Amino acid sequence: MASTDKPIIELKGVGKTYGNISALRGVNLAVRQGEVTCILGDNGAGKSTLISIIAGLFAHDDGDYLVDGQPRRFSSPREALDLGIAAVYQTLALVPLLPVWRNFFLGSELVKGKGLFRRLDIAKMWAAAGDELHRMGINLENLEQPVGTLSGGQRQVVAIARAVHFGARVLILDEPTAALGVAQSGLVLRYIAQAAREQGIGVIFITHNPHHAFLVGDHFMVLGRGEVGLDKPRSELTLETLMYHMAGGAGLSMLEHELHGESRTTTAK
Ligand code: ATP
């Protein structure tokens, strides 16, 4: 699906402080339909703070947060969710012992019948969960199997498919590949690309891994100590440049120079 120019969400000069700690300063960001926006940064860079603001966990202190061009200030994730902004955290909010289909509808169960005859509509939930997963290329043999028996990648995909099914237009993925091996990461990355390209979702992909980001990203932002260090579309970036910024940029070059200098001195002795 082609991306449109009008952003679904836009941050303009957004900042956040915790007491006297400035966690985020002057962040500009536009998330568009059908695009994957990658946000990279080291520990403490401000990634969690940024996604918490976007997902409505808490409000920003400075700047503007616009959704469909309207300024917003969320006081709960529910408000963000109502506008189609959903976050999938590393914990996934899945119950390992419950079947896949039950997890898919956790907290939003479909029911049928009235009064005393009101009960879960198991057939409908089973079919809808199966359809959504199938659409995303995940064919589980048995939707009755507990989610805990799925692979790490499959669990991520179930959590993402659930958010898409419940109407996410912007999907915030918090380090979805951090705990996964190569094959499982591949599964999740393929799914991320598919959610954006085929379903037109605006994806915000938080990661430490520039290789993973570069495989699926359309736009890249590197945060460092609460500020935007790099902000570029794919067309203006190479993987090497992204890795350089992610690794600490000029600071790393200095270190390399220093270490090379030292090793040369050692060899010379
Ligand atoms: P990580 O990958 O380690 O989670 P991050 O990029 O998500 O890091 P944040 O968690 O957003 O970074 O933290 C940004 C800065 O704000 C850090 O200096 C952190 O210590 C500080 N910070 C985060 N949450 C709070 C809080 N509740 N109270 C005080 N300071 C905080």
Coordinates of N, CA and C and ligand atoms in Angstrom, one line a residue, residues 18 21 23 42-49 208, ligand 1:
Y18 N 11.7 14.4 34.0 CA 11.3 13.7 35.3 C 12.0 14.5 36.4
I21 N 15.5 15.8 35.8 CA 16.1 15.0 34.7 C 15.4 15.3 33.4
A23 N 14.6 14.0 30.1 CA 14.7 12.7 29.4 C 14.6 12.9 27.9
D42 N 20.9 4.0 22.3 CA 21.5 3.2 23.3 C 20.6 3.3 24.6
N43 N 21.0 2.5 25.6 CA 20.3 2.6 26.9 C 20.2 4.0 27.4
G44 N 19.1 4.4 27.9 CA 18.9 5.7 28.5 C 18.8 6.8 27.4
A45 N 18.7 6.5 26.1 CA 18.6 7.5 25.1 C 17.3 8.3 25.1
G46 N 16.2 7.6 25.7 CA 14.9 8.3 25.7 C 13.9 7.5 24.9
K47 N 14.2 6.3 24.4 CA 13.2 5.6 23.6 C 11.9 5.3 24.3
S48 N 12.1 4.7 25.6 CA 10.9 4.4 26.3 C 10.1 5.6 26.6
T49 N 10.7 6.7 27.0 CA 10.0 7.9 27.3 C 9.2 8.3 26.0
H208 N 17.6 -1.7 19.0 CA 19.0 -1.4 19.2 C 19.8 -1.8 18.0
Ligands
ATP1 P1 16.5 1.7 27.8 O1 16.7 1.1 26.5 O2 17.6 1.5 28.8 O3 15.1 1.5 28.4 P2 15.6 4.3 26.9 O4 16.2 4.8 25.6 O5 14.3 3.7 26.8 O6 16.6 3.3 27.6 P3 14.4 6.0 28.8 O7 14.0 4.9 29.7 O8 13.4 6.8 28.1 O9 15.6 5.6 27.8 O10 15.2 7.1 29.8 C1 15.7 8.4 29.4 C2 16.3 9.1 30.6 O11 15.3 9.4 31.5 C3 17.3 8.3 31.3 O12 18.3 9.1 31.8 C4 16.6 7.7 32.5 O13 17.4 7.5 33.6 C5 15.5 8.8 32.8 N1 14.3 8.3 33.3 C6 13.4 7.4 32.7 N2 12.3 7.2 33.4 C7 12.5 7.9 34.6 C8 11.7 8.2 35.7 N3 10.5 7.6 35.9 N4 12.2 9.0 36.7 C9 13.4 9.6 36.5 N5 14.1 9.5 35.4 C10 13.7 8.6 34.5

